[in-house]
Coordinates of C-alpha atoms in Angstrom, one line a residue:
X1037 CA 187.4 153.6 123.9
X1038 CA 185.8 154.1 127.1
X1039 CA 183.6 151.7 129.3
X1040 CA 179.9 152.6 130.2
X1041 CA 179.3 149.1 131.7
X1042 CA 179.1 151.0 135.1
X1043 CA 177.0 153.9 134.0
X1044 CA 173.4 153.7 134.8
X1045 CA 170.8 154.6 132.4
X1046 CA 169.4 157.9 132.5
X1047 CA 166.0 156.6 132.8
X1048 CA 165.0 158.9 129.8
X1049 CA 165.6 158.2 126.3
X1050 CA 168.6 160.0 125.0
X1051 CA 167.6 162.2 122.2
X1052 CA 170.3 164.8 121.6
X1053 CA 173.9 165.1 121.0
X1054 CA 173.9 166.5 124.5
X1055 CA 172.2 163.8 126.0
X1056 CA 174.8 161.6 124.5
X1057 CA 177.8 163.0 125.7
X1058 CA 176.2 163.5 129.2
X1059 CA 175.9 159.6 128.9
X1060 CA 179.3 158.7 127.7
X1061 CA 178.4 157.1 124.5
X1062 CA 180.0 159.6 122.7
X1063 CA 182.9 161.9 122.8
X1064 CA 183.5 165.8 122.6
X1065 CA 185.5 165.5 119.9
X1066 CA 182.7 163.4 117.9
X1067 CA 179.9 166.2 118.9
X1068 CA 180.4 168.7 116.2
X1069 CA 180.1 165.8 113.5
X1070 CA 176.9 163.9 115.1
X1071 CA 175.6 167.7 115.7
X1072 CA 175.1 167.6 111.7
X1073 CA 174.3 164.1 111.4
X1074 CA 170.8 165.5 113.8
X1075 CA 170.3 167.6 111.4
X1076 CA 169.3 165.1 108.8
X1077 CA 168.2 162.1 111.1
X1078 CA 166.6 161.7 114.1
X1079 CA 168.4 160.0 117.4
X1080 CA 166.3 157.9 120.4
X1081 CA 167.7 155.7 122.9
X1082 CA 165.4 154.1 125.7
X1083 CA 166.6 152.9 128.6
X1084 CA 166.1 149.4 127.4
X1085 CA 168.8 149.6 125.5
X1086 CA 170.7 152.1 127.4
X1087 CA 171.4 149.6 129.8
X1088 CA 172.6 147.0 127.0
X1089 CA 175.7 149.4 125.9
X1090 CA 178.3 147.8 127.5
X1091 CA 180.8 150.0 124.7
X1092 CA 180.6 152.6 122.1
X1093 CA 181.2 150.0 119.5
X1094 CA 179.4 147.2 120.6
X1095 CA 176.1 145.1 119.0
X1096 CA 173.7 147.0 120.4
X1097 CA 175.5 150.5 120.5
X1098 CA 176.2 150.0 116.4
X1099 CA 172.5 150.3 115.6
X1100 CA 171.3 153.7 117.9
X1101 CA 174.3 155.6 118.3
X1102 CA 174.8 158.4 115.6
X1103 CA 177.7 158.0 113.5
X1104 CA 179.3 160.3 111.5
X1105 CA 179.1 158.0 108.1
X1106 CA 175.9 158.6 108.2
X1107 CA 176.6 161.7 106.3
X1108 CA 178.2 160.1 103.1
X1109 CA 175.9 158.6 100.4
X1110 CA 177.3 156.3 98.4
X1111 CA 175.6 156.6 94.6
X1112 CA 173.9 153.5 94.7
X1113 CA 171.8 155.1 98.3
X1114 CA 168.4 156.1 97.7
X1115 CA 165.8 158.4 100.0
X1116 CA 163.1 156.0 99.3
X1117 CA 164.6 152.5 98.7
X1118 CA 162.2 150.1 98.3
X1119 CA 159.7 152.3 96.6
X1120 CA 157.4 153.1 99.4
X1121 CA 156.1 157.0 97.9
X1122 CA 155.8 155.4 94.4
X1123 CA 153.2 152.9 95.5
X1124 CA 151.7 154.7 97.6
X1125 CA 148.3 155.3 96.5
X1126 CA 146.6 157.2 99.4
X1127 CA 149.1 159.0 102.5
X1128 CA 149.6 156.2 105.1
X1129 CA 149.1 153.3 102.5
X1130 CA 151.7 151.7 100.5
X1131 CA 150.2 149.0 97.9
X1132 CA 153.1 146.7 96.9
X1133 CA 151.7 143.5 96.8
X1134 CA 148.6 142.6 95.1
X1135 CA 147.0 140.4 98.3
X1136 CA 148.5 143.1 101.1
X1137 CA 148.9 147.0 101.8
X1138 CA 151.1 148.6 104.5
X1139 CA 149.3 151.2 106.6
X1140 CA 151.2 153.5 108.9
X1141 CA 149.4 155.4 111.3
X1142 CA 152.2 157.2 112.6
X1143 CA 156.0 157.7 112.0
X1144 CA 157.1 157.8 115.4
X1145 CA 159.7 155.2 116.6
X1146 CA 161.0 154.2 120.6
X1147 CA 164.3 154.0 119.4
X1148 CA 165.7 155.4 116.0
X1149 CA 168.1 152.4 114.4
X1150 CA 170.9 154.1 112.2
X1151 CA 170.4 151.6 109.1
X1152 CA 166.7 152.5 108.6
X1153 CA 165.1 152.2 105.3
X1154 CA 162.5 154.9 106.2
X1155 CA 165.4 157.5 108.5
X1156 CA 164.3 160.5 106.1
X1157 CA 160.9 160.4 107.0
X1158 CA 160.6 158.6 110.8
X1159 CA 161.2 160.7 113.9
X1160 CA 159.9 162.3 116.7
X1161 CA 157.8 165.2 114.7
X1162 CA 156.4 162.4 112.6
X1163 CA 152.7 162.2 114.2
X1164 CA 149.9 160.6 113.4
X1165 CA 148.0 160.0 110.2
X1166 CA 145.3 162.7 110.7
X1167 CA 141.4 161.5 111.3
X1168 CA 140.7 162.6 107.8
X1169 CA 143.6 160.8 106.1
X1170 CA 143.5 157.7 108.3
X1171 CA 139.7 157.3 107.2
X1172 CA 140.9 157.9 103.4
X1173 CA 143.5 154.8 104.0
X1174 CA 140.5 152.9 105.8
X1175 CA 138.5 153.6 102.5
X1176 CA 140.8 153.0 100.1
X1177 CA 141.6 149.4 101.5
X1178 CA 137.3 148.9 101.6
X1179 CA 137.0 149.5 98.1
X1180 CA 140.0 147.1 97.5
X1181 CA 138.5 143.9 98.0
X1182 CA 141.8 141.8 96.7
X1183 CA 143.5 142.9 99.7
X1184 CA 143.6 140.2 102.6
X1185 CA 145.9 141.3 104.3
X1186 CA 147.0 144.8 106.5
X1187 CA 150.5 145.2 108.0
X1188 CA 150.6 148.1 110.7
X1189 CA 154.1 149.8 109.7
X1190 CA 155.1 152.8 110.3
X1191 CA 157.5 154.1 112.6
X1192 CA 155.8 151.7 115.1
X1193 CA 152.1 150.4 115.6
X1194 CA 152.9 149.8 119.5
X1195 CA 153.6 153.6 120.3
X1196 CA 150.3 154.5 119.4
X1197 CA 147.8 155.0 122.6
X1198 CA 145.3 152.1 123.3
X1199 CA 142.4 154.4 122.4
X1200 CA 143.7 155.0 118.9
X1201 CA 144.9 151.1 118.8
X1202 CA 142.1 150.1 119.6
X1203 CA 139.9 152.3 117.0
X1204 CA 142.2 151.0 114.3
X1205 CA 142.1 147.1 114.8
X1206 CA 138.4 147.4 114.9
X1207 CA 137.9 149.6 111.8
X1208 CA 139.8 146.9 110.2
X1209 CA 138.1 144.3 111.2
X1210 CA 134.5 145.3 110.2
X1211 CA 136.0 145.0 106.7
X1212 CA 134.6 141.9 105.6
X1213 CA 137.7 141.0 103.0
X1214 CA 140.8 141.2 105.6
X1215 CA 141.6 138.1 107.2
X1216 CA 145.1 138.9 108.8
X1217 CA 146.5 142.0 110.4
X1218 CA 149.9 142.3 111.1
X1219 CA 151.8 144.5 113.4
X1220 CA 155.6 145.2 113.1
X1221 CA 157.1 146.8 116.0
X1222 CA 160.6 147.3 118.2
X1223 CA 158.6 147.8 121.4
X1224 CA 159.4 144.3 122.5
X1225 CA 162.9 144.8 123.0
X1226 CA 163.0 148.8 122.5
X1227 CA 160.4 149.9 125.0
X1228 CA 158.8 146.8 126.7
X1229 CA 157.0 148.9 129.3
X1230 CA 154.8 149.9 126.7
X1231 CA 153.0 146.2 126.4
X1232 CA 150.4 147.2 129.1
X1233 CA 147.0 145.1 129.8
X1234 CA 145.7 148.6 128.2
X1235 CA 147.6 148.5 124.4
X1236 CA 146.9 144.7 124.4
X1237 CA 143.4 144.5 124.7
X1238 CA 143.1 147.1 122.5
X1239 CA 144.7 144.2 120.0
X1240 CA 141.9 142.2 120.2
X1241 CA 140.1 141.0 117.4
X1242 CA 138.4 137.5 115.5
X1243 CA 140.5 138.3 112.6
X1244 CA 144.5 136.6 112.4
X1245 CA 146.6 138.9 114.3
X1246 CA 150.7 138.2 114.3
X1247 CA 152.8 140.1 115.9
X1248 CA 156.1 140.8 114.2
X1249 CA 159.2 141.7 116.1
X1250 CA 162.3 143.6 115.1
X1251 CA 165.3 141.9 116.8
X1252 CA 168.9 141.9 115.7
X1253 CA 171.1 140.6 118.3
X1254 CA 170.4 138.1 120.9
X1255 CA 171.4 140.7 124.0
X1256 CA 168.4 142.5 122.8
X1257 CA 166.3 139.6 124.6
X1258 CA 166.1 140.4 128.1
X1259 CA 164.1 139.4 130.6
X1260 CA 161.8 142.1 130.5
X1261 CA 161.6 141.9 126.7
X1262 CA 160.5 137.8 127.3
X1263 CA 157.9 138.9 129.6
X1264 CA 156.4 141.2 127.1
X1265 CA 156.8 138.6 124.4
X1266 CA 155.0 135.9 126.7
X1267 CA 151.8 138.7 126.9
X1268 CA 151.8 139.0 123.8
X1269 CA 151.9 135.0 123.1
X1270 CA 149.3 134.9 126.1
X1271 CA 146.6 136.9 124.2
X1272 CA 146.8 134.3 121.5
X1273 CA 148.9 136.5 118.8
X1274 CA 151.7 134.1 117.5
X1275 CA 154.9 136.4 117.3
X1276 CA 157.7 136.2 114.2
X1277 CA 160.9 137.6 114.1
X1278 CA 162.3 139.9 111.3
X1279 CA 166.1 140.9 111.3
X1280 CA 168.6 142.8 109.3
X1281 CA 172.1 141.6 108.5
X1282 CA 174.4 144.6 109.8
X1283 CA 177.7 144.6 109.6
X1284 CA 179.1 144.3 113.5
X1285 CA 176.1 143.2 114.8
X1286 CA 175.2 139.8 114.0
X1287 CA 177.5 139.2 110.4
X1288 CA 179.2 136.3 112.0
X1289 CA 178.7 132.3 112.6
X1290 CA 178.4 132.6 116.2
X1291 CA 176.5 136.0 116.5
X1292 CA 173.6 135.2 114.1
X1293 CA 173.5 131.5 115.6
X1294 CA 173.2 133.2 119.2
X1295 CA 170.0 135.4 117.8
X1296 CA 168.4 132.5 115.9
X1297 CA 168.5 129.9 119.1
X1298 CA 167.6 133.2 121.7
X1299 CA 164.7 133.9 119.5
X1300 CA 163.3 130.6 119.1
X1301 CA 163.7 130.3 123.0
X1302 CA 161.6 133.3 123.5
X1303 CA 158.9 131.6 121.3
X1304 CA 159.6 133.5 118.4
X1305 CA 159.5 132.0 114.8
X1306 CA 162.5 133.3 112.8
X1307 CA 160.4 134.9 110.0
X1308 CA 163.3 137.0 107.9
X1309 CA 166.6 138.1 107.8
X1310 CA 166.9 141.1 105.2
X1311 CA 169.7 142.0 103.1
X1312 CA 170.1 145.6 104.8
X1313 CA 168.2 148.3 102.2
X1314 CA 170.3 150.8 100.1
X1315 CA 169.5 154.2 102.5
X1316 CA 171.4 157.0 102.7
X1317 CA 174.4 156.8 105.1
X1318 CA 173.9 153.4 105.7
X1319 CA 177.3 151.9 103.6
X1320 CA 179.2 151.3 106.8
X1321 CA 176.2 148.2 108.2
X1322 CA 176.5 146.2 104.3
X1323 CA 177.3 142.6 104.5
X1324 CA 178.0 141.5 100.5
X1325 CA 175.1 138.9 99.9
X1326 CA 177.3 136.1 99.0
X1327 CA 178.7 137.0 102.4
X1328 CA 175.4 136.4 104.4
X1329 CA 174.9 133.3 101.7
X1330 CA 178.0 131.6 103.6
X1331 CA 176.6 132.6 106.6
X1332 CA 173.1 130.6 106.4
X1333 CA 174.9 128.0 104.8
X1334 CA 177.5 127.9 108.1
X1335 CA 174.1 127.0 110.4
X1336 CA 172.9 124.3 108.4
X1337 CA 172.7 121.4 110.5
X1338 CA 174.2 123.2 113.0
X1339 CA 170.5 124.4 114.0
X1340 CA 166.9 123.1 113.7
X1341 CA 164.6 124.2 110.8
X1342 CA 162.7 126.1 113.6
X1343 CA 165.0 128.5 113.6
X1344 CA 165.9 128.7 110.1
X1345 CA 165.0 132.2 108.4
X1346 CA 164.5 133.0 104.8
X1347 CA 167.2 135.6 103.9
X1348 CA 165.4 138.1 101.6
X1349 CA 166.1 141.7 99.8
X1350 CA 163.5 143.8 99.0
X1351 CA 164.4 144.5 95.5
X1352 CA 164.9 148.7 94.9
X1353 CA 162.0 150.6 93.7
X1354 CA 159.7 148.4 95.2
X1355 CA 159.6 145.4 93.4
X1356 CA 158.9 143.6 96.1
X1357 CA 160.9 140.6 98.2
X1358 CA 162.7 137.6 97.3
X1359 CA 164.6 134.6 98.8
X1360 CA 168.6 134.6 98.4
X1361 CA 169.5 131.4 99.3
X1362 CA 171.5 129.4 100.1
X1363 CA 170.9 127.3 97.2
X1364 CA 171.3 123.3 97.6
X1365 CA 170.3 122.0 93.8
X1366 CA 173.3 121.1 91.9
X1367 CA 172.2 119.6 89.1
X1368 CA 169.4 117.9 87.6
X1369 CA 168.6 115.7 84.6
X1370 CA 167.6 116.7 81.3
X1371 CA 164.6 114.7 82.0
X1372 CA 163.4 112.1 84.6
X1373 CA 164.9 109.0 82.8
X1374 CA 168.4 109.9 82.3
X1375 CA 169.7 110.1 85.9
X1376 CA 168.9 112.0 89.2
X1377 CA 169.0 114.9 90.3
X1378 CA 172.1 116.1 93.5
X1379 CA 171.9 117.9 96.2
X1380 CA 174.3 119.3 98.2
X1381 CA 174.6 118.1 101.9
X1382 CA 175.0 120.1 105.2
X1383 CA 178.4 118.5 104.6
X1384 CA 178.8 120.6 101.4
X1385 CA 179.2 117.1 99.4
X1386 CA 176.6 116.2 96.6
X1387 CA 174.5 113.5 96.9
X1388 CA 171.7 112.2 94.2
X1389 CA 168.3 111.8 94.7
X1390 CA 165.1 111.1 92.8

């Protein structure tokens, strides 16, 4: 293993196998290997997380440095695992819920994360939904009047320019039936620079706008990522938190404990912490559910209900999310006369209640 602590960042995102050994992240024996995993998938580090690496094998190194598993799919490993082409009913829309639609205007990420459920079809060549498509998606969610609801997916809402931004938040919101848009983004922590006065009054609207951030260890906060996350607070967007469980990143007591209490300290609401989705080469970041069970269940009572997230997977083939637990209902009666129900403590003892 070799140290990088005392390597300044580039000041340019690392894109290439090249880039990476001129960086020290990786080594020429690792080059020929991770030349074929760019092949398949595409590789971005920004200096924002550049100057984070403190190892080749540390938090945030595990999540944007290519790794050579990346080429073995395990059987159970699916190109599209949560159903995203299936239910998509127009390009750039994905209907999955009846009150909500996805819309991606673009498949461009700052940084590309190594357990990604959409790696076959993000990366720099993505682009932008075309003017003709993107009004197709803006026509299919007008003539869908059940939908309430618009998350901005993609790759990520926040690299798009503050002209097109803008143009997007206000077609939505001349739609009389959506009351919330939500934006999911890495640019926070990834690229933090990008959260000018520009890109967020091009956010501004009268309908609900949250902001939802991407955050998986609690190094990932930094000081300039706070600032960005107290702009975005200032403009009146409330901001959430949504996390994956990766295996040497934040599977442990004390790692996930660190990232729950650093986000609520930024003023983020722990939203969800997913079960990590079945994509190809991805085997290596699993945590077993009953695993990541045990772990929720180690931070009860250790932390506030502020900072408790629901753990979720998002069932494959796109059947949509649901809660894992923990689980504290041991037992109830066969009905309200004959006894009361039990709960299990924080202390993992059962008590009764009514």
């Amino acid at each position: 293993m070799h140290d990088t602590a005392s390597s300044s960042p580039s000041g340019r995102t690392l894109r290439s196998t090249q880039s990476l050994l001129e960086a020290k992240l990786i080594t020429p024996e690792q080059a020929p290997a991770l030349e074929e995993v760019a092949r398949h998938y595409a590789t971005a580090i920004p200096p924002a997380f550049q100057r984070l690496i403190t190892s080749p094998d540390d938090p945030i190194a595990r999540q944007v440095i290519p790794d050579a598993r990346e080429l073995r799919t395990m059987p159970h490993e699916s190109e599209d695992p949560i159903g995203d082409e299936a239910l998509s009913p127009v390009p750039g829309i994905v209907h999955r819920y009846e009150d909500r639609a996805l819309l991606k205007p673009l498949l461009v990420c700052p940084l590309y994360c190594r357990f990604c459920f959409r790696r076959e079809h993000v990366g720099p060549d993505g682009g932008l939904l075309g003017e003709e498509a993107l009004e197709t998606a803006f026509h299919w969610i007008e003539t869908h009047p059940q939908i309430r609801e618009i998350i901005l997916t993609g790759g990520d809402p926040l690299m798009l320019s503050p002209r097109r931004m803008q143009h997007i938040i206000q077609r939505l919101s001349s739609i009389s039936h959506i009351d919330i848009i939500r934006i999911h983004s890495r640019v926070p922590v990834a690229a933090p620079e990008r959260l000018t006065t520009a890109l967020l009054d091009a956010m501004e609207t009268d309908r609900a706008l949250w902001m939802v951030a991407h955050i998986n260890h609690a190094r990932e906060l930094t000081d300039e990522a706070r600032v960005a996350v107290r702009q975005i607070l200032g403009r009146g967007i409330p901001v959430l938190s949504q996390s994956v469980l990766l295996r040497g990143v934040n599977d442990t007591t004390e790692s996930l404990e660190a990232l729950l209490r650093a986000l609520i300290a930024a003023r983020i609401k722990p939203y969800y912490l997913h079960h990590l989705d079945s994509a190809p080469g991805t085997a290596h970041f699993h945590v077993p559910v009953e695993e990541g069970r045990a772990l929720l269940e180690s931070l009860r009572g250790r932390v506030s209900g502020l900072v408790w997230p629901t753990y979720v997977v998002d069932i494959p083939g796109g059947k949509g999310k649901v809660p894992l637990g923990p689980d504290y209902l041991v037992s109830t009666p066969a009905d309200e006369s004959s006894g009361s129900s039990q709960a299990r403590g924080p202390d993992g003892k059962p008590y009764p209640f009514t």
